[in-house]
Coordinates of C-alpha atoms and ligand atoms in Angstrom, one line a residue:
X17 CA -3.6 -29.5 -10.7
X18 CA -2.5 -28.0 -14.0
X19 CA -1.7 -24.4 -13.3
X20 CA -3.9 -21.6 -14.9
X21 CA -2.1 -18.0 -16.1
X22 CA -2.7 -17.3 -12.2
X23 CA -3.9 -19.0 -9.1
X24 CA -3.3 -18.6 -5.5
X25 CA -1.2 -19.5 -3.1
X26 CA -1.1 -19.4 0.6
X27 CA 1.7 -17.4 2.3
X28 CA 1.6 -19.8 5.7
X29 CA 0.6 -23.4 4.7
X30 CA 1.4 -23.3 0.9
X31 CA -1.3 -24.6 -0.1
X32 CA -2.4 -23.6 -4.2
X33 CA -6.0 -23.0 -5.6
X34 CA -7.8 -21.6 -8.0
X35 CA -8.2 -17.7 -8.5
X36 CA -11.0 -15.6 -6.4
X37 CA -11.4 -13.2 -4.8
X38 CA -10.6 -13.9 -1.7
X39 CA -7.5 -12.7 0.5
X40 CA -7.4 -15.3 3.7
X41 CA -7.0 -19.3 3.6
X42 CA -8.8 -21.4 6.1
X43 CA -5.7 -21.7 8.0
X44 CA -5.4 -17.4 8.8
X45 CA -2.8 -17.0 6.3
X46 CA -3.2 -14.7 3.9
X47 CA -3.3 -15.7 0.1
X48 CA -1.2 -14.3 -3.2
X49 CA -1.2 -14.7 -6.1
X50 CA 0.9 -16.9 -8.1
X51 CA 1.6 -16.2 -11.9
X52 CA 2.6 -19.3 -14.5
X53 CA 6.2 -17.1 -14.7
X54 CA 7.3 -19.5 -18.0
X55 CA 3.9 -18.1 -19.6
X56 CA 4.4 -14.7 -18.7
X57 CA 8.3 -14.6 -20.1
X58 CA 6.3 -14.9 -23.7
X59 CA 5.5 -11.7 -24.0
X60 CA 7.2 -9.8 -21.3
X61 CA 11.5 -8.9 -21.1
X62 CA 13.4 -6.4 -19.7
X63 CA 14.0 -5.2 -23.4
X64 CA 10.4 -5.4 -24.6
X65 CA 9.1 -3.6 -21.6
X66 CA 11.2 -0.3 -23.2
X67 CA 8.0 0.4 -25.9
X68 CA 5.0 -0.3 -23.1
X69 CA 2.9 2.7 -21.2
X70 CA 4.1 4.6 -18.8
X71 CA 1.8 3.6 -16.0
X72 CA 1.5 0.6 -13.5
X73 CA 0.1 -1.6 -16.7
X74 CA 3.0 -1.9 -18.4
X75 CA 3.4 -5.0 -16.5
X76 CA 0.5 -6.8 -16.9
X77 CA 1.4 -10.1 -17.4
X78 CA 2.0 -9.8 -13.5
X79 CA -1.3 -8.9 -12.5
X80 CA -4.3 -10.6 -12.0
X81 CA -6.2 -10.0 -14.7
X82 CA -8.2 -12.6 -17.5
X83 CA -8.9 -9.6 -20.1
X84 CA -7.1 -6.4 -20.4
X85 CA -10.8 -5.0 -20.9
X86 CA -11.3 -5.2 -17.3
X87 CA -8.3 -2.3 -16.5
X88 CA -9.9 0.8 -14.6
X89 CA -6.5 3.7 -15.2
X90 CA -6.3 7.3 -14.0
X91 CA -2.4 7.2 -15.2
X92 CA -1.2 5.1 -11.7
X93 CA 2.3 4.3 -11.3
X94 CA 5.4 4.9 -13.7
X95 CA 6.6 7.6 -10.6
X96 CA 9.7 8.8 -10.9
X97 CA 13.7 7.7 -8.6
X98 CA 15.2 10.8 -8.2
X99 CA 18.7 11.2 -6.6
X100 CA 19.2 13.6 -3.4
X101 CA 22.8 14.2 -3.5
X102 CA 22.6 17.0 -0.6
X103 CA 21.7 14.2 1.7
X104 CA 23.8 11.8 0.5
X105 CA 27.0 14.5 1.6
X106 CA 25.1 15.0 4.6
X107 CA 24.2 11.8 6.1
X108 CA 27.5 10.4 4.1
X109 CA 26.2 7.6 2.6
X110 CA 26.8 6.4 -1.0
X111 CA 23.5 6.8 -2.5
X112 CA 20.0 7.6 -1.4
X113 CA 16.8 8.3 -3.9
X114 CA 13.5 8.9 -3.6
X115 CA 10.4 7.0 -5.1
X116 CA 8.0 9.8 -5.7
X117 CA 5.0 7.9 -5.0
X118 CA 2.9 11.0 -3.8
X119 CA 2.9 12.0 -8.2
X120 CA 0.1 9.2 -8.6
X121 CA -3.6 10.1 -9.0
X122 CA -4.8 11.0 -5.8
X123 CA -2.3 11.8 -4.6
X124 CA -0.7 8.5 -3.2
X125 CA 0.4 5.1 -3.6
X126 CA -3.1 3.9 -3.0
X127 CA -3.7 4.6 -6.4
X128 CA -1.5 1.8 -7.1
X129 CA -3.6 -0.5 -5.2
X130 CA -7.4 0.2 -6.2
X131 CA -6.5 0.2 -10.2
X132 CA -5.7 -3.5 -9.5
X133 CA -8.2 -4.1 -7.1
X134 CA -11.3 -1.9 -9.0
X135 CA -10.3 -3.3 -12.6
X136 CA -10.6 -7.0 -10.5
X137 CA -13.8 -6.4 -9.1
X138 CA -15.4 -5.3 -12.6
X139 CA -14.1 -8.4 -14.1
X140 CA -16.1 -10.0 -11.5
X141 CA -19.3 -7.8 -12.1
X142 CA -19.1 -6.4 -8.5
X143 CA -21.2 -2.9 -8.4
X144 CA -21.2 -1.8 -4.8
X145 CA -17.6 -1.8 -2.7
X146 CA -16.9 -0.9 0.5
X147 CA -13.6 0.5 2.2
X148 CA -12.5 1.0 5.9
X149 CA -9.5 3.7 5.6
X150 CA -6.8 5.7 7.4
X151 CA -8.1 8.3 4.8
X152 CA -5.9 7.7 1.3
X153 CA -7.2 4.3 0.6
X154 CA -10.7 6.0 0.6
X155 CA -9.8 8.4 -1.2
X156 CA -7.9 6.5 -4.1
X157 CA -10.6 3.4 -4.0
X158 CA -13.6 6.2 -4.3
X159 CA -11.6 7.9 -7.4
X160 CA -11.2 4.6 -9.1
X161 CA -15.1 3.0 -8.1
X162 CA -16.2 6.6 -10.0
X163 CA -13.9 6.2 -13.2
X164 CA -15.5 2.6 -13.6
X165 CA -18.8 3.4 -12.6
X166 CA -19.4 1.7 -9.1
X167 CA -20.6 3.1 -5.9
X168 CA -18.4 3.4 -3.4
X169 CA -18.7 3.6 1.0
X170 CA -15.7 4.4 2.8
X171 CA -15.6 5.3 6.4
X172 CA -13.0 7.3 7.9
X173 CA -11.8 8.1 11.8
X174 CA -13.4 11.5 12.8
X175 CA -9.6 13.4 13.1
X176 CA -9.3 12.0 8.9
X177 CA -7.3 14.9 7.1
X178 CA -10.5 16.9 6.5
X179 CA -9.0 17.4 2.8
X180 CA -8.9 13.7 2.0
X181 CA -12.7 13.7 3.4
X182 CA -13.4 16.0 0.5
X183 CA -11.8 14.2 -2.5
X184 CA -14.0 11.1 -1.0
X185 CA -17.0 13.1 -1.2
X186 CA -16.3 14.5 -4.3
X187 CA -15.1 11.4 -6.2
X188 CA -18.9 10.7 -5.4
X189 CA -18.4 8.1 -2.8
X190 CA -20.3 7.7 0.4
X191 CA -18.6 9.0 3.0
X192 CA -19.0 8.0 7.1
X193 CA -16.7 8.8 9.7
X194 CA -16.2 6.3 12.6
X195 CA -15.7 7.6 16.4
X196 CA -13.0 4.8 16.6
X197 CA -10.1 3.4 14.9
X198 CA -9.7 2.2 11.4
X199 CA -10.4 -1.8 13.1
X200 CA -13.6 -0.3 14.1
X201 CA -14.6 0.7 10.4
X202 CA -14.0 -2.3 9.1
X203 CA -15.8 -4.4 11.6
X204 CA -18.8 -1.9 10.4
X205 CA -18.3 -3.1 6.9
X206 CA -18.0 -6.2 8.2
X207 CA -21.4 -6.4 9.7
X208 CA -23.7 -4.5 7.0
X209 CA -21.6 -6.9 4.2
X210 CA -24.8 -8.7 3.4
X211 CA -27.5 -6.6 4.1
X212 CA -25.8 -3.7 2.2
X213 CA -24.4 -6.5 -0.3
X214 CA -21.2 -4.5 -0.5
X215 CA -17.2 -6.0 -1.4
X216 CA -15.5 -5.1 1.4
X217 CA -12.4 -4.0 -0.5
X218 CA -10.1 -4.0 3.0
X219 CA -6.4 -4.7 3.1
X220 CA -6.1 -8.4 2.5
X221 CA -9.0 -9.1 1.8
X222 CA -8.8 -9.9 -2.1
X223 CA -5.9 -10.6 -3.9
X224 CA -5.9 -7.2 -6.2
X225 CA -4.2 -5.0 -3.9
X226 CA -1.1 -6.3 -3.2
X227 CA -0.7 -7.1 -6.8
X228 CA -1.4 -3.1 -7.6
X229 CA 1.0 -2.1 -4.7
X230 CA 4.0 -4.8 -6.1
X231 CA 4.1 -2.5 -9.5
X232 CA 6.1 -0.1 -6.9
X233 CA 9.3 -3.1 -6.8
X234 CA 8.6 -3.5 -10.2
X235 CA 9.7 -0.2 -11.3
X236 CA 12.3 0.2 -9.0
X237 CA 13.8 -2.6 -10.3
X238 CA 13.7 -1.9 -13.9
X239 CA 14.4 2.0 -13.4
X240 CA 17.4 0.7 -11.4
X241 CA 18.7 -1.4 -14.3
X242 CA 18.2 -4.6 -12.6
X243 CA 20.0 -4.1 -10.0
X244 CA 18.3 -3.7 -6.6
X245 CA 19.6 -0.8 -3.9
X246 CA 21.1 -2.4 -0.7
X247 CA 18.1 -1.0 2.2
X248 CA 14.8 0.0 0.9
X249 CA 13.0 1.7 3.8
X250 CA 9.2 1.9 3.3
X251 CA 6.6 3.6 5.9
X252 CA 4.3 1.0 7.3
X253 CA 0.7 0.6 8.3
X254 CA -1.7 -2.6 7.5
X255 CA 1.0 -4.0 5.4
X256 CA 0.6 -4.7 2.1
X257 CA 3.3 -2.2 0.8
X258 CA 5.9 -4.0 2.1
X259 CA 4.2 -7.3 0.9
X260 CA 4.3 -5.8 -2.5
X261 CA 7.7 -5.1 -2.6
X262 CA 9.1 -8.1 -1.3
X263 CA 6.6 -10.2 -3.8
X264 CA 7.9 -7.9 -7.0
X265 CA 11.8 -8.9 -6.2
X266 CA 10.6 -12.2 -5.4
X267 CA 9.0 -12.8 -9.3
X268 CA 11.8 -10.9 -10.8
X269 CA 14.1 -13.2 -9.5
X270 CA 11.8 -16.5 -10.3
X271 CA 12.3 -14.7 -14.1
X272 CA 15.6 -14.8 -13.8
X273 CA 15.9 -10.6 -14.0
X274 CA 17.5 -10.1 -10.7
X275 CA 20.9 -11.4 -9.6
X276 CA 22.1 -11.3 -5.7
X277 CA 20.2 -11.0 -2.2
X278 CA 17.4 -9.0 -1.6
X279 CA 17.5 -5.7 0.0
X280 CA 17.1 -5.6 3.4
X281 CA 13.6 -4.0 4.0
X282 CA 13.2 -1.6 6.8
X283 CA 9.7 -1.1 7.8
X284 CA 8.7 2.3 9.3
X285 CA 5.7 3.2 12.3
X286 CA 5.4 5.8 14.3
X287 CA 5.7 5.9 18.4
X288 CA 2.5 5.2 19.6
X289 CA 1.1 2.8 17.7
X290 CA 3.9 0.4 16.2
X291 CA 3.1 -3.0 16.5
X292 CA 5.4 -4.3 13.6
X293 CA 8.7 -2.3 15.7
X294 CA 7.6 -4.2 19.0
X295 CA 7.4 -7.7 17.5
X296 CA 11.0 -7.3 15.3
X297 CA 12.5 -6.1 18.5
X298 CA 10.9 -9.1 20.5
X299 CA 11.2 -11.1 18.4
X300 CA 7.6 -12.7 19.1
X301 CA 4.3 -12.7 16.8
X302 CA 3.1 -9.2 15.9
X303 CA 0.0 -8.9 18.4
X304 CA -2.3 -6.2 18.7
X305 CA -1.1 -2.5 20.0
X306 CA -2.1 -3.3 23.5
X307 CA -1.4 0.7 25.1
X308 CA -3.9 3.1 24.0
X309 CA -2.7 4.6 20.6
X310 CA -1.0 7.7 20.8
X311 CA 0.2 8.3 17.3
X312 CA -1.0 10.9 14.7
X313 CA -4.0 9.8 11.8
X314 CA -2.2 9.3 9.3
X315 CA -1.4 5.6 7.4
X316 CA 0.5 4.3 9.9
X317 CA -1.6 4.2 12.7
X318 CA -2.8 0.8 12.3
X319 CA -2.7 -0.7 15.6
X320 CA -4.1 -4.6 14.3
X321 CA -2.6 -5.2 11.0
X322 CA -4.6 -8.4 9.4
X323 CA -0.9 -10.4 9.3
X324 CA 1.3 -8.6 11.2
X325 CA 3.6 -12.1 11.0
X326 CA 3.9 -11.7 7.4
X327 CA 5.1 -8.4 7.5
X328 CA 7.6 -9.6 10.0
X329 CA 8.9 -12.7 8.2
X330 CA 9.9 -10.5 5.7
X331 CA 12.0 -8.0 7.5
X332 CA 14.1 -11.0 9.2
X333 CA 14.2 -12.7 5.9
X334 CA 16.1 -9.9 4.3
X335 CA 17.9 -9.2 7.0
X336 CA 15.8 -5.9 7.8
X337 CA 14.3 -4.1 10.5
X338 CA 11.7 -1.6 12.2
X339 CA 12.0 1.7 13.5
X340 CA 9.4 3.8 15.3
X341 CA 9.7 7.5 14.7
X342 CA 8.1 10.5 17.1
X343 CA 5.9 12.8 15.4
X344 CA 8.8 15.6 16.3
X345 CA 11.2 13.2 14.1
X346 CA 8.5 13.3 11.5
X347 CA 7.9 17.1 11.3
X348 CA 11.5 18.4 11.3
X349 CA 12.3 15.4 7.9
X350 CA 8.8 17.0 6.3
X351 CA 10.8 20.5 6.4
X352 CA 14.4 18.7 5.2
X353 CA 12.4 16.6 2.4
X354 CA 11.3 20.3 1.5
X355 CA 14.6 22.0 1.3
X356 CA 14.7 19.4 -1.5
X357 CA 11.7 20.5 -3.1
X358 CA 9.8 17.9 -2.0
X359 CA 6.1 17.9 -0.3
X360 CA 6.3 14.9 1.7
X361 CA 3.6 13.5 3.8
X362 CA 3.9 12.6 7.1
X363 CA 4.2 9.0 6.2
X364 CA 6.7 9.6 3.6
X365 CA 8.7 12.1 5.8
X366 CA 9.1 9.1 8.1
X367 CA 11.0 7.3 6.2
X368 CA 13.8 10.6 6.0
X369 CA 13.6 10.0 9.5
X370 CA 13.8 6.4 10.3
X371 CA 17.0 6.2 7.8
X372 CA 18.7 8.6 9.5
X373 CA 18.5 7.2 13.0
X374 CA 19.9 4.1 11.0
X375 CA 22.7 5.7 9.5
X376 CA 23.4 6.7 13.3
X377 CA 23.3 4.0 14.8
X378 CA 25.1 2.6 11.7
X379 CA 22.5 0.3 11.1
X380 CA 23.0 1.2 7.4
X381 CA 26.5 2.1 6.5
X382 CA 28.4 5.0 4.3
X383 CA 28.9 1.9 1.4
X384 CA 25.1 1.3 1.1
X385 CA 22.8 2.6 -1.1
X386 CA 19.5 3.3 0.4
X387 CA 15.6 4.2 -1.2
X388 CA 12.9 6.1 0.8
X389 CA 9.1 6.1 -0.5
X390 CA 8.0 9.2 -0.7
X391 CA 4.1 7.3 -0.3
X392 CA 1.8 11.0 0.1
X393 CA 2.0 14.6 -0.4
X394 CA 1.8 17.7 2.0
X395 CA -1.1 19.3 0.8
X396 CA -3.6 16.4 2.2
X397 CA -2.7 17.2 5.4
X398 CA -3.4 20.8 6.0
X399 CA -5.4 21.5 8.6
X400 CA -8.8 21.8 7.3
X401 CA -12.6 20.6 7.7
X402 CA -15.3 19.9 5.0
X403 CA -18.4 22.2 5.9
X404 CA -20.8 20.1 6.2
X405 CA -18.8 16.8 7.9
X406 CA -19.4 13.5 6.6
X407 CA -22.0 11.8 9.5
X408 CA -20.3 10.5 12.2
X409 CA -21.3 6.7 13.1
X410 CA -20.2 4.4 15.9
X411 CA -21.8 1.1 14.7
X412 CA -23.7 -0.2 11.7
X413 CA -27.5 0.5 13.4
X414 CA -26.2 4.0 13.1
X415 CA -25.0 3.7 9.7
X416 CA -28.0 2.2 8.5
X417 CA -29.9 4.9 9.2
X418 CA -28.5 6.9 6.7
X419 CA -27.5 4.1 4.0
X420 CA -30.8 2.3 3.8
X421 CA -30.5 -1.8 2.8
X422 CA -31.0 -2.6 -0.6
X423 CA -34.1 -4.3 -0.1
X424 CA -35.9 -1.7 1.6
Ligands
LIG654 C1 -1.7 3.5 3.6 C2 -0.5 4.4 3.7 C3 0.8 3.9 4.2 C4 0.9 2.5 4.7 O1 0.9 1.5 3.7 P1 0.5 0.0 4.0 O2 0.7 -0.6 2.7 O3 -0.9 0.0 4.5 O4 1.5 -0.5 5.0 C5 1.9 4.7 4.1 N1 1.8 6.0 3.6 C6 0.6 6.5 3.2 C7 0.6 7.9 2.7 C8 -0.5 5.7 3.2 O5 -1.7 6.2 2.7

């Protein structure tokens, strides 16, 4: 098979095929995308890269595209690495920055992901999409259905920030809260996928998001000058952040950009609900959180991440780890990430806090150099409802009865 500009590849049994949108092989594993890299090194180098945008799209040679047409922007991406010396003297380490992913539109990473994934889905002529969400993926994928024209159905759990419940509803989308977990909005999706005729847009389950979410190594990399920090520690949910990264250093290095190992990836839960923590430290297969989940709604509380092993490979391939943090962790590194003038998330403050039970344990060392991602902001979070809530559904018979079929 002669290779197009992109096709995909399966992360498990390796096998290649053509582009679609489509985010699991027949075997369970999920699929990426693989870029023609020779093809790409046309056009893109370190030293043309200096003159392109100053969003996510500057690399888009690396993204999944056929025509630049397609590309649905709100300004994602091009965040800034800032230094926190104060830390540094305190935790005595060499060097620690944060990516300030909460500075994207919507306030979070997510942006990242639904710019690749909407801009996909246009290319493909897709009108209707549908989201299950912690509460940002809503959120960003509502924002960027709107700015492209689509209609959009997310469903959130009932204790969603009520704030990110808002920018959902007024982004146009429409909105549903689950009594359940984020598992249990998706299998909704799941079921009303052909009677609604909706694209569920779910993590993994098209190649666009990872892709969007892989701009993040992307510009760490070039606003490092090439050369990677030692431990990059990123808070974890379904996944595909952590998939991202790895897959940015990964293509960089097939270019020929990056010299020496990777970092070593530290993935991030909180206690409660951390099934990526249990399976490092077992070393088994990541299976299903099987104790009722006690941790807080945010991100992270994904309790059945669609390939938990994949996650996992990666943090033993780079000689990582996982760390579960306690919501009291969580809420005293949100007030020392503002001491630095920084409004982290709870998500984001996590990774403050899993680094320095690291540097403690002296998991990470006073030689390395270390970056957190700041993935959210504060102001999501504050403790307040939409008047009137969103309905609340517990299956797709309930759903239907306010989201009619097509047909009907
Ligand atoms: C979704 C989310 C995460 C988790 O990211 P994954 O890519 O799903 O692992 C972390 N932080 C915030 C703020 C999020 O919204």
């Amino acid at each position: 098979m002669t290779m197009d500009k992109f096709q995909l590849r399966c992360s498990r049994c390796q096998k290649a095929m053509k582009f679609e949108l489509k985010g699991r092989c027949a075997c369970g594993g999920t699929l990426l995308v693989e870029y023609d890299l020779e093809l790409a090194a046309h056009t893109l180098s370190p030293l043309n890269l200096k003159n392109r945008i100053s969003s996510m799209w500057r690399y888009v040679e690396l993204l999944p595209l056929t025509s630049e047409q397609s590309i649905v922007s709100l300004g994602e991406g091009w965040t800034p690495l800032i230094r926190l010396p104060r830390l540094e003297r305190e935790l005595n380490i060499r060097q620690l920055q944060v990516k300030r992913e909460e500075q994207n539109p919507t306030g979070s990473f997510k942006a990242r992901g639904f710019s690749s994934t909407i801009s996909l889905l246009r290319e493909y002529g897709i009108q209707r999409v549908a989201v299950p969400s912690n509460g940002n993926a809503a959120s960003a994928m509502a924002a960027y259905a709107a700015r492209a024209g689509m209609e959009a159905i997310v469903i959130v759990p009932q204790d969603c920030p009520g704030i990110i419940i808002e920018e959902c509803k007024r982004y146009g989308a429409h909105t549903f809260q689950v009594h359940g977990l984020i598992h249990d909005a998706g299998a909704i999706i799941e079921k009303g996928k052909s009677e609604q005729g909706w694209f569920n847009a779910g993590t993994m389950r098209e190649p666009g998001r990872i892709e969007g979410k892989k701009t993040m190594g992307l510009e760490l990399a070039e606003q490092s000058d090439w050369k990677l920090p030692d431990v990059i520690v990123y808070p974890t949910g379904g996944g595909s952040g952590i998939v991202g990264l790895w897959k940015a250093f990964d293509e960089l290095r097939q270019l020929g950009w990056l010299q020496g190992p990777l970092p070593r990836f530290v993935s991030v839960q909180e206690t409660g609900c951390s099934p990526i923590v249990e399976a490092v430290q077992s070393g088994m297969h990541v299976t299903p959180t099987q104790e009722p989940v006690r941790s807080s709604p945010t991100g992270l509380r994904v309790p059945n991440p669609p390939d938990g092993d994949l996650i996992a490979t990666i943090l033993r391939q780079t000689s990582g780890t996982a760390i579960a943090v306690s919501s009291q962790e969580i809420a005293e590194a949100r007030s020392r990430f503002g001491l630095e003038g920084i409004s982290s998330s709870p998500e984001g403050a996590a990774t403050l806090a899993g680094m320095a039970k690291l540097r403690e344990s002296c998991w990470i060392g006073s030689h390395d150099s270390v970056v957190l991602f700041n993935t959210s902001h504060a102001d999501k979070y504050l403790p307040w409802r939409p008047n009137p809530e969103p309905p609340v559904v517990h299956n797709y018979a309930d759903l239907r009865t306010w989201l009619r079929p097509l047909s009907e």
